Coordinates of C-alpha atoms and ligand atoms in Angstrom, one line a residue:
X1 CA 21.4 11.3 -83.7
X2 CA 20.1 8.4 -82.4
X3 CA 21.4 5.3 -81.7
X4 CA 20.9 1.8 -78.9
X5 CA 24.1 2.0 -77.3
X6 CA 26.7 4.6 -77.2
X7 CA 29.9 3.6 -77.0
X8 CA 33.0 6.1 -76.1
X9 CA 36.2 5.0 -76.9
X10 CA 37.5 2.6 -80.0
X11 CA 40.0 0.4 -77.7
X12 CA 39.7 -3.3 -78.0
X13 CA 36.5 -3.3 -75.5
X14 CA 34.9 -0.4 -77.6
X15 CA 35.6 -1.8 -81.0
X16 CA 34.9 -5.7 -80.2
X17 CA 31.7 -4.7 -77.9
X18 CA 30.4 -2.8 -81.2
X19 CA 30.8 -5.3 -83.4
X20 CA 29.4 -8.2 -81.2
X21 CA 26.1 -6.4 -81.0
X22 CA 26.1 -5.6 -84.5
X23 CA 26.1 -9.6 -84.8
X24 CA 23.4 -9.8 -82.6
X25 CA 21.2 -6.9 -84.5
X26 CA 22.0 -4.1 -81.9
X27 CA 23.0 -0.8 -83.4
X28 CA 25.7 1.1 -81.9
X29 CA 27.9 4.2 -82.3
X30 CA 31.6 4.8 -81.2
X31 CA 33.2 8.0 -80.5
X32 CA 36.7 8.4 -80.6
X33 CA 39.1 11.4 -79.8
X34 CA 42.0 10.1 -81.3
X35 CA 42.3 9.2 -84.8
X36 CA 42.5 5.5 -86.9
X37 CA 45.7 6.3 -87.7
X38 CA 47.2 6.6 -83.3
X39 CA 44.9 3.8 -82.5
X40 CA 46.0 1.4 -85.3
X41 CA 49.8 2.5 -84.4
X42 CA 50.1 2.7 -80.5
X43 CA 52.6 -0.2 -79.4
X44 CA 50.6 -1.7 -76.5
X45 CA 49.9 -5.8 -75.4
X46 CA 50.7 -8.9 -77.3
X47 CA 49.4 -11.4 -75.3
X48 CA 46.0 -13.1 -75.8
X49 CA 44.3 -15.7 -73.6
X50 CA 42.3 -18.3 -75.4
X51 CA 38.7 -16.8 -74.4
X52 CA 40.3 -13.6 -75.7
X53 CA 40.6 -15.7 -79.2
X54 CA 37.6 -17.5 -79.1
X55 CA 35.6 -14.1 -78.8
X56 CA 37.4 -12.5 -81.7
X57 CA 37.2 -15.6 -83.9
X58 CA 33.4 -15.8 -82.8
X59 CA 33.4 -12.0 -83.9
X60 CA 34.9 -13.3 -87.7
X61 CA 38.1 -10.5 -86.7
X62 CA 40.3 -14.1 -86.1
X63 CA 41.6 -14.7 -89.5
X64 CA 45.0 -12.7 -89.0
X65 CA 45.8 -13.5 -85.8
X66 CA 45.4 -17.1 -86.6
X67 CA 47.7 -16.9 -89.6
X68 CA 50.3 -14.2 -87.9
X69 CA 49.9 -14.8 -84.3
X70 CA 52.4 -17.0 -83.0
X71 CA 50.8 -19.9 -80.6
X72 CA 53.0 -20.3 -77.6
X73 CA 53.1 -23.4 -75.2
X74 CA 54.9 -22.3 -72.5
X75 CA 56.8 -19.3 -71.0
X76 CA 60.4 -19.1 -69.0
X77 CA 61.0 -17.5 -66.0
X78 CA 65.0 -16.9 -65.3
X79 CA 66.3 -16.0 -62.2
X80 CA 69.4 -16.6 -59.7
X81 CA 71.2 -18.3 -63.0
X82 CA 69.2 -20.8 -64.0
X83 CA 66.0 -20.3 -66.6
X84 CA 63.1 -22.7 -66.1
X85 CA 59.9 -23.7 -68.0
X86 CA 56.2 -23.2 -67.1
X87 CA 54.6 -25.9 -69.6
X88 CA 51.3 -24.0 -70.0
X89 CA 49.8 -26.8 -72.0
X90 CA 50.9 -29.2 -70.3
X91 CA 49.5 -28.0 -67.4
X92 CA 46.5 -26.7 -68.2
X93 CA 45.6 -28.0 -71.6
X94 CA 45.6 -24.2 -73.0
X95 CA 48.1 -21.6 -74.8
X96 CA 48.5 -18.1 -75.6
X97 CA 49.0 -16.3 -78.5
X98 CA 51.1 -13.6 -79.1
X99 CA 49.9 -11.2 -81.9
X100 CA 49.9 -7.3 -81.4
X101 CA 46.9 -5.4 -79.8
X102 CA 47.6 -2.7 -82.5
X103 CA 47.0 -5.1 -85.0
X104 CA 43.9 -6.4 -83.1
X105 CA 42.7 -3.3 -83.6
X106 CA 43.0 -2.9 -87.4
X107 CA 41.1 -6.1 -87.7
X108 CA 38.1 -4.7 -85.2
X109 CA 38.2 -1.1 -87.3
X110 CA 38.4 -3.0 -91.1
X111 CA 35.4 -5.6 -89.3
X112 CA 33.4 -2.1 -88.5
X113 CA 34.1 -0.3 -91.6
X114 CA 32.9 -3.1 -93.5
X115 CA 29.7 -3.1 -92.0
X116 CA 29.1 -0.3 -92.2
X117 CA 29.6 0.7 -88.6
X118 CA 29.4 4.3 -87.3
X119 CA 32.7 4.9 -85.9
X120 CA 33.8 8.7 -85.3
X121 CA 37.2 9.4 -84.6
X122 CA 38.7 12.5 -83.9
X123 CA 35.9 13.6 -81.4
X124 CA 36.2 15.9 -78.6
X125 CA 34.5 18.1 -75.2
X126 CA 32.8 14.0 -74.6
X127 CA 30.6 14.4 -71.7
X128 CA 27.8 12.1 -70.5
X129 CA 24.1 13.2 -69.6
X130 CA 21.0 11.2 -68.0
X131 CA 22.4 8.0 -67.0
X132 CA 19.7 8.2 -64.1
X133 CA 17.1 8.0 -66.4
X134 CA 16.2 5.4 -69.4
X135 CA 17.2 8.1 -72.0
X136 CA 21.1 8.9 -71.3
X137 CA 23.0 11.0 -73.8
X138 CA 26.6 11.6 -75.0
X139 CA 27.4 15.5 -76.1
X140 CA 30.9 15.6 -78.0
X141 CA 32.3 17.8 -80.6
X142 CA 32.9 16.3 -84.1
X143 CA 34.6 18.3 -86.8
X144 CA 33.5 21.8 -85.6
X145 CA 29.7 20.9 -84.7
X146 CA 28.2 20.1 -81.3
X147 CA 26.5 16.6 -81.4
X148 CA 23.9 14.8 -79.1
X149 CA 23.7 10.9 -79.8
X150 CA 21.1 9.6 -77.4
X151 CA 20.6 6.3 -77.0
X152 CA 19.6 3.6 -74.7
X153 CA 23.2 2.6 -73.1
X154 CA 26.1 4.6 -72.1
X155 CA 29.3 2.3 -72.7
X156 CA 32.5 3.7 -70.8
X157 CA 35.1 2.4 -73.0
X158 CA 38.0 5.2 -72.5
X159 CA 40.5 3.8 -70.7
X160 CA 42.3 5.1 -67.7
X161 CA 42.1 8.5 -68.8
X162 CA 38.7 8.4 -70.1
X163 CA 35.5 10.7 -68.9
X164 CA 33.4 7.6 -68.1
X165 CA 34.4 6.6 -64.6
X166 CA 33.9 9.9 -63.5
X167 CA 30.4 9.9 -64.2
X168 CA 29.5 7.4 -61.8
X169 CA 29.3 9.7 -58.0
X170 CA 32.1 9.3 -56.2
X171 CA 29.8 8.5 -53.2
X172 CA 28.9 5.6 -54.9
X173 CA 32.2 4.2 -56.2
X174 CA 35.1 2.7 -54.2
X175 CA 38.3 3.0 -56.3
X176 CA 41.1 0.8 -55.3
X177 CA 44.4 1.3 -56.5
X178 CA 48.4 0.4 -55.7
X179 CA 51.0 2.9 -57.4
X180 CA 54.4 1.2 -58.0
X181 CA 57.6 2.7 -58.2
X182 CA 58.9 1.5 -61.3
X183 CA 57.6 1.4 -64.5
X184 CA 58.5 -1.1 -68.4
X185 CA 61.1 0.6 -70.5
X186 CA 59.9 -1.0 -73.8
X187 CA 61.6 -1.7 -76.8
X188 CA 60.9 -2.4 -80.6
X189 CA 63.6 -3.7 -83.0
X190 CA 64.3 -5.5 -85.5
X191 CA 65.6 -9.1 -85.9
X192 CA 65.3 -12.6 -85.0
X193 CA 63.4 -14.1 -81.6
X194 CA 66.1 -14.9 -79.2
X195 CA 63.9 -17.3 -77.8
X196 CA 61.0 -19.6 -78.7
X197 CA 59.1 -18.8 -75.2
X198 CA 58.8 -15.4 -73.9
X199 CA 61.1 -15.4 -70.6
X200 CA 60.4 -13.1 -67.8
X201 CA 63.5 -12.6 -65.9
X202 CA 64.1 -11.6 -62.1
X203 CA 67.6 -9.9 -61.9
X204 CA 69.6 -7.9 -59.0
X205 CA 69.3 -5.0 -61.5
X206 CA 65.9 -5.2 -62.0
X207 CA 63.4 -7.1 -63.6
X208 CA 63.2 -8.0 -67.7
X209 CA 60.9 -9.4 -70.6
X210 CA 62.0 -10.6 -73.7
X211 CA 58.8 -11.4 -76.0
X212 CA 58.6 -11.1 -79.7
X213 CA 55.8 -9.7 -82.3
X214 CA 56.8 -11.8 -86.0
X215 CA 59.6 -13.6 -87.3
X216 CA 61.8 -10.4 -87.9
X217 CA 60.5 -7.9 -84.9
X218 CA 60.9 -8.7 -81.2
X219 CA 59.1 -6.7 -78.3
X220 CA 61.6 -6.4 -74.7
X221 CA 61.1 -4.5 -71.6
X222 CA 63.3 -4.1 -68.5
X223 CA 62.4 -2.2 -64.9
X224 CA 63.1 1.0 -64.9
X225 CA 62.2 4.5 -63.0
X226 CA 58.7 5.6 -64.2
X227 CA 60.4 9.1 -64.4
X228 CA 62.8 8.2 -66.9
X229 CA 62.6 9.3 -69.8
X230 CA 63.7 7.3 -73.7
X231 CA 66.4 10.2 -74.2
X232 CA 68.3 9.2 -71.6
X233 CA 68.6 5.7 -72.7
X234 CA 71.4 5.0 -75.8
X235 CA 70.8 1.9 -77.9
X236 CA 73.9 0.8 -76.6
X237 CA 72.4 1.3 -73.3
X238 CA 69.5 -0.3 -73.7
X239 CA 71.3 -3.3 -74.8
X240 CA 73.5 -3.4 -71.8
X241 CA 71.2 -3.5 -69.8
X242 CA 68.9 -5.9 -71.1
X243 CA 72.0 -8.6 -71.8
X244 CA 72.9 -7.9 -68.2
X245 CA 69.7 -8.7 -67.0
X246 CA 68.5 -11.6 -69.1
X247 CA 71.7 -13.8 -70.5
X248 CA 73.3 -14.2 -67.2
X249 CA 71.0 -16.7 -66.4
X250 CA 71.9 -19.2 -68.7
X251 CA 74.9 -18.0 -71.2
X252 CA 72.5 -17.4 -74.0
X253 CA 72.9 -14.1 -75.7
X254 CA 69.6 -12.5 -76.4
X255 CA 70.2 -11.4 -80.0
X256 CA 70.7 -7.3 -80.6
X257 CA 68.9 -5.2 -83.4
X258 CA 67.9 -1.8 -84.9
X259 CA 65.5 -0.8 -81.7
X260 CA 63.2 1.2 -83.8
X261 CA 60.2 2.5 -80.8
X262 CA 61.2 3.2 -77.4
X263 CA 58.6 4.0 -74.7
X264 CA 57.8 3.8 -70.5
X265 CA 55.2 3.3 -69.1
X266 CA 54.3 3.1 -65.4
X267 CA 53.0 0.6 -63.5
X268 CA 49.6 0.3 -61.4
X269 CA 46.7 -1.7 -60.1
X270 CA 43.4 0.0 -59.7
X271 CA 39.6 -1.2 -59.5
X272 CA 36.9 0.9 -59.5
X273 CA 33.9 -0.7 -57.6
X274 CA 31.0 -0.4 -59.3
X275 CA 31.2 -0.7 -62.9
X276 CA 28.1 0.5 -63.4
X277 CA 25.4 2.7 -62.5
X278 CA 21.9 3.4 -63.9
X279 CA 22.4 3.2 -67.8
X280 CA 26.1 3.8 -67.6
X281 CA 28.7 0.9 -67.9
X282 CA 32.2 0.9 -67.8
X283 CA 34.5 -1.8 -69.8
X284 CA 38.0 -2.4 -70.1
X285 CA 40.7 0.2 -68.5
X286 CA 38.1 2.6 -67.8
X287 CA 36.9 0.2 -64.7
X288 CA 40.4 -1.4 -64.3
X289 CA 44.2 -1.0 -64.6
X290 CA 46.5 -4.4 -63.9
X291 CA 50.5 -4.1 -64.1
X292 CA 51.1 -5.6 -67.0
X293 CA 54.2 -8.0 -65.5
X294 CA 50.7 -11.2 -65.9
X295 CA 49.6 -9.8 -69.6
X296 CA 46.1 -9.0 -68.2
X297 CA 45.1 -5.8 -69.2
X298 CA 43.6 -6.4 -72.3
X299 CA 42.2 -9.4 -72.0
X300 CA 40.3 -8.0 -68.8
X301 CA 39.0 -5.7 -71.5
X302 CA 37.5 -8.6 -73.9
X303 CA 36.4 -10.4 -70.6
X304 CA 33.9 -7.1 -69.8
X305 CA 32.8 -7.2 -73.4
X306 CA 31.6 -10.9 -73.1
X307 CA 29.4 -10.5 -70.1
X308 CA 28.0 -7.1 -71.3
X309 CA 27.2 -8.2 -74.8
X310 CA 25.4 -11.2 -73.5
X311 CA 23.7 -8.8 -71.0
X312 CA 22.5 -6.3 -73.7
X313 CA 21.8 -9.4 -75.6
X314 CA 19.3 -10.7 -73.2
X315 CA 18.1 -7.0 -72.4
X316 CA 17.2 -6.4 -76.3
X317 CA 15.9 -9.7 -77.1
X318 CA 14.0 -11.1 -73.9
X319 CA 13.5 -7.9 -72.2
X320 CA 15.9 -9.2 -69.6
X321 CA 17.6 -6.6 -66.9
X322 CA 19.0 -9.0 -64.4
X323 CA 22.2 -9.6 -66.2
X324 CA 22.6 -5.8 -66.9
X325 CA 21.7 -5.6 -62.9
X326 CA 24.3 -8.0 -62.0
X327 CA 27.0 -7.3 -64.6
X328 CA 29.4 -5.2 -62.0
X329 CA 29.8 -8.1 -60.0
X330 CA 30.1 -10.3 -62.5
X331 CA 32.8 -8.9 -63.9
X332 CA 34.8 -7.9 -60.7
X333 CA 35.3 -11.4 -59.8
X334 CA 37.5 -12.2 -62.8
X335 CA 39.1 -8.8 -62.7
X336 CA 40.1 -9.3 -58.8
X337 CA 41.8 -12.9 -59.9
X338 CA 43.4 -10.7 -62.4
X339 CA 44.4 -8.1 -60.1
X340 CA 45.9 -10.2 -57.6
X341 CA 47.9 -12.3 -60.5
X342 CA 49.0 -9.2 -61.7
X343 CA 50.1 -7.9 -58.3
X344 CA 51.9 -10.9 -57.1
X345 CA 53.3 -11.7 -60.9
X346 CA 54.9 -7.7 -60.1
X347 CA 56.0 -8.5 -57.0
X348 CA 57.8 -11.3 -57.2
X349 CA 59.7 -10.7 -60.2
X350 CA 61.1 -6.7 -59.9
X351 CA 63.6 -5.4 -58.1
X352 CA 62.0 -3.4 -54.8
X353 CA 64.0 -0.4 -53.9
X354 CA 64.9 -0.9 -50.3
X355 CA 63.5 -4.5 -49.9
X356 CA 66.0 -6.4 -47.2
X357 CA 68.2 -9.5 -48.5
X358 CA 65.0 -11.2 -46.0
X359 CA 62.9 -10.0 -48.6
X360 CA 65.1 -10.9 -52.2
X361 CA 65.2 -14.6 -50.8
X362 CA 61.6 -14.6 -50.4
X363 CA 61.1 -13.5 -53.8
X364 CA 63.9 -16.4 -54.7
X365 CA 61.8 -19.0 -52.8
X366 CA 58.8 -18.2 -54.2
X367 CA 60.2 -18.8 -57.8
X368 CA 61.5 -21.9 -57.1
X369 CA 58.5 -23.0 -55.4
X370 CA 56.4 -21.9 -58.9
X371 CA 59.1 -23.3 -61.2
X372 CA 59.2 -27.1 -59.1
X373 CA 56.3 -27.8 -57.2
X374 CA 53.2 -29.0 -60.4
X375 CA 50.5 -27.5 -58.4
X376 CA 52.2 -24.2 -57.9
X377 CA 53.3 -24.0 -61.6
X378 CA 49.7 -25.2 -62.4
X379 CA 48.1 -22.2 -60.7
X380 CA 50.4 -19.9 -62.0
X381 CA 49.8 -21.3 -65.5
X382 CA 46.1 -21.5 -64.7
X383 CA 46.2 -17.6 -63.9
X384 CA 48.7 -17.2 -67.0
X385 CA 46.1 -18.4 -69.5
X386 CA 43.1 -17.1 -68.1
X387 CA 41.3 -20.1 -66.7
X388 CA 41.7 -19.9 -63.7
X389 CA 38.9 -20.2 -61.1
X390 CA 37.2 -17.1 -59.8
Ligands
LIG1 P1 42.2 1.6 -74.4 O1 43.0 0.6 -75.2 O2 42.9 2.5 -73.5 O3 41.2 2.3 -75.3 C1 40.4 3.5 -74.8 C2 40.2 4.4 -76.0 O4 39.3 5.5 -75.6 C3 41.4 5.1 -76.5 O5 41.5 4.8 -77.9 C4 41.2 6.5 -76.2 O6 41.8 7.4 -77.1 C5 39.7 6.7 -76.1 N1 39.2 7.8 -75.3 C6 39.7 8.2 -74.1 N2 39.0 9.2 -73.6 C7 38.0 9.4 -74.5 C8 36.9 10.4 -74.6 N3 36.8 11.3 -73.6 N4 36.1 10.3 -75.6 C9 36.3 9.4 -76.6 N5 37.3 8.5 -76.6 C10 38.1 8.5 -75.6 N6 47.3 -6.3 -71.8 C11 47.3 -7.6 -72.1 O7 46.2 -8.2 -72.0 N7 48.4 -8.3 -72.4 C12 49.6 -7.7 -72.6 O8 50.5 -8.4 -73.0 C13 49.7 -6.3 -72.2 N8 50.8 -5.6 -72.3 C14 50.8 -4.3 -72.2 C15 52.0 -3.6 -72.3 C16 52.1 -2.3 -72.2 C17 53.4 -1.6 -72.4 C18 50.9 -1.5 -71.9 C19 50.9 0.0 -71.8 C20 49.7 -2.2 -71.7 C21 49.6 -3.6 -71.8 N9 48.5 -4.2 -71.7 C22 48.4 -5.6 -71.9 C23 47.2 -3.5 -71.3 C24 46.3 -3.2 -72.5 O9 47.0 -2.5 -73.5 C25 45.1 -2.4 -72.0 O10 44.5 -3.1 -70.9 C26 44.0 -2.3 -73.2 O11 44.4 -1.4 -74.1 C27 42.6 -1.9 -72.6 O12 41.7 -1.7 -73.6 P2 40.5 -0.7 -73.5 O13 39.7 -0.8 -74.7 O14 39.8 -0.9 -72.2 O15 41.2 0.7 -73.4
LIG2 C1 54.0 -8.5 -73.6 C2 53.5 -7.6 -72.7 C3 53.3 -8.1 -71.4 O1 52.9 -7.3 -70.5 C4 53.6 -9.4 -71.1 O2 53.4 -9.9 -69.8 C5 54.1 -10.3 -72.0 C6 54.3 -9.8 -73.3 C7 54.2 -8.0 -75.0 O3 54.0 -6.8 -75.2 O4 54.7 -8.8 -75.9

């Protein structure tokens, strides 16, 4: 088979890169190794940016999240007793939107289906051939046969765990990474929002989120050991834990439900540096992993897709290579705003095991500093919303 671009993996940089350049005339194909029915069901982000939005309305996969996404404002941050407002608009003339990346991503597969795209789920054995030369290759499995689809790109969509990155020598890439030592127990359940805002909260037991997902399902997290695991951890547990952590602040009782999905995930920050090399390019998690205490990740993802669809754009149409050629660096300068957002969101709002009381008040300073100086609450709400200069 033959195709322009190869895409592996049907994340949200997979799916939404396919579907730009079927917009723009360019055929693609997207291999998958799970099936529709994990990728349209795996609880992951909820926060978009408003280029994120812009790029799936200018995609025509923006209708749902319009109607069901829930435009937010502003966010909280609680800590030491007190809970206090970052006015995102207010401060930057932009919002967020909260809407579910799984449901993102039934909106990218139904967009693909109904145009026909080729889409392949449930492929296996992916491995990557030629990217040296102008003819690169992607050899996978696919209910029982062995397939070739050649093609003119290789697109490393795969996220962390993906094949992609490691295609690139490792003489040739510098990988960058931070391990922390906690990791997001995360919750589903049902009921009411307990707040209008999200509200990130720094407590001497650890760190917690409260965000929602619709009227009737909220979405909260709180630090815990990345080793951990969801067995150890009751309902009545889990609420403990989370009132400890998040009403304290103000007296408000976050409001208890059926938890209905448990899971923990651990927490990182990794670049790899290059992105790209020959006719191999890596988007989204497969280049890039951000904590997710600043919301990042997946709008990192949709930030690769815009600067490679309008470099395979110009490529295709103008016989252009110099955005292809510059698309790496391009894209690390708004990933290494992100990372350090991410980093310093991370580190100012968990627990550290060990950290001195020297330490803690630091962390209590800065948050007061973010929370009542305007131009430290407008850079953190400038790196919040994704406009922040890079
Ligand atoms: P993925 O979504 O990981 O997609 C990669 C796809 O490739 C997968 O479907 C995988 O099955 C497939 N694949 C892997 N290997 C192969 C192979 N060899 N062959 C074929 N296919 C393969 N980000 C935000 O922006 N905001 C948030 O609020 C936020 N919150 C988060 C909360 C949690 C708990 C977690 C875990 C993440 C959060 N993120 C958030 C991060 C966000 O989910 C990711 O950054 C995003 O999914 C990256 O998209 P992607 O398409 O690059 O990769
Ligand atoms: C959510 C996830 C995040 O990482 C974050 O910073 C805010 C909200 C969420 O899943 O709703």
């Amino acid at each position: 088979m033959r195709t322009q671009v190869g895409i592996i993996g049907a994340g949200p940089a997979g799916l939404l890169l396919s579907h730009l350049l079927h917009l723009r005339g360019i055929d693609s194909v997207v291999l998958e190794t799970r099936n529709r029915d994990q990728i349209e069901s795996t609880i992951r982000a909820g926060v978009l940016e408003q280029g994120t939005m812009d790029l799936l309305t200018e995609a025509g996969v923006g209708a749902r999240m319009k109607a069901e996404g829930a435009l937010h404002h502003g966010f909280e941050l609680a800590f030491e007793g007190k809970r206090r407002r970052i006015d995102l608009t207010g401060l930057t003339g932009h919002s967020i939107t909260v809407y579910a990346q799984h449901e993102v991503l039934k909106d990218l597969v139904a967009a693909r289906v109904a145009a026909n795209g080729a889409l392949r789920f449930g492929v296996s054995e992916t491995s990557i051939h030629g990217i040296d030369s102008d003819k690169p290759s992607i050899r996978y499995r696919h209910e029982g046969e062995t397939c070739e689809l050649q093609c003119d790109f290789v697109i490393g969509c795969d996220g962390s765990q993906g094949v992609s990155r490691a295609s690139i020598p490792q003489a040739l890439r510098k990988d960058y990474e931070r391990v922390y030592p906690f990791g997001w127990f995360g919750i589903l359940c049902e009921g009411p929002p307990s707040s209008d805002e999200l509200i990130y909260a720094r407590h001497e037991r650890g760190f917690a989120l409260v965000s929602t997902r619709s009227p009737n399902v909220q979405r909260m997290y709180f630090q815990c050991d990345p080793k951990d695991s969801v067995e150890n951890w009751s309902d009545d547990c889990i609420w403990a834990e989370l009132h400890a952590r998040v009403d304290s602040h103000d007296g408000q009782r976050i409001v208890d439900g059926k938890i209905f999905q448990k899971n923990i995930v651990g927490m990182r920050s990794f670049v790899s540096a290059t992105m790209q090399h020959g006719r191999l390019f890596l988007a989204g998690d497969a280049a890039h992993i951000v904590p997710p205490t600043g919301a990042k990740g997946l709008n990192l993802a949709v930030a690769d897709v815009r600067v490679l669809t309008q470099a395979l754009n110009a490529f295709y149409v103008e016989n252009r290579t110099d955005l292809l050629d510059s698309y790496s660096e391009t894209a690390l300068k708004r990933i290494w705003r992100a990372e350090h957002f991410s980093y310093w969101m991370t580190s100012m709002m968990h627990r550290i095991e060990g950290a001195s009381p020297f330490e803690q008040q630091l962390q209590v300073a800065e948050l007061e500093y973010v929370t009542t100086s305007r131009a430290a609450a407008t850079a953190m709400a400038e790196n919040y919303v994704g406009v922040a200069a890079v």
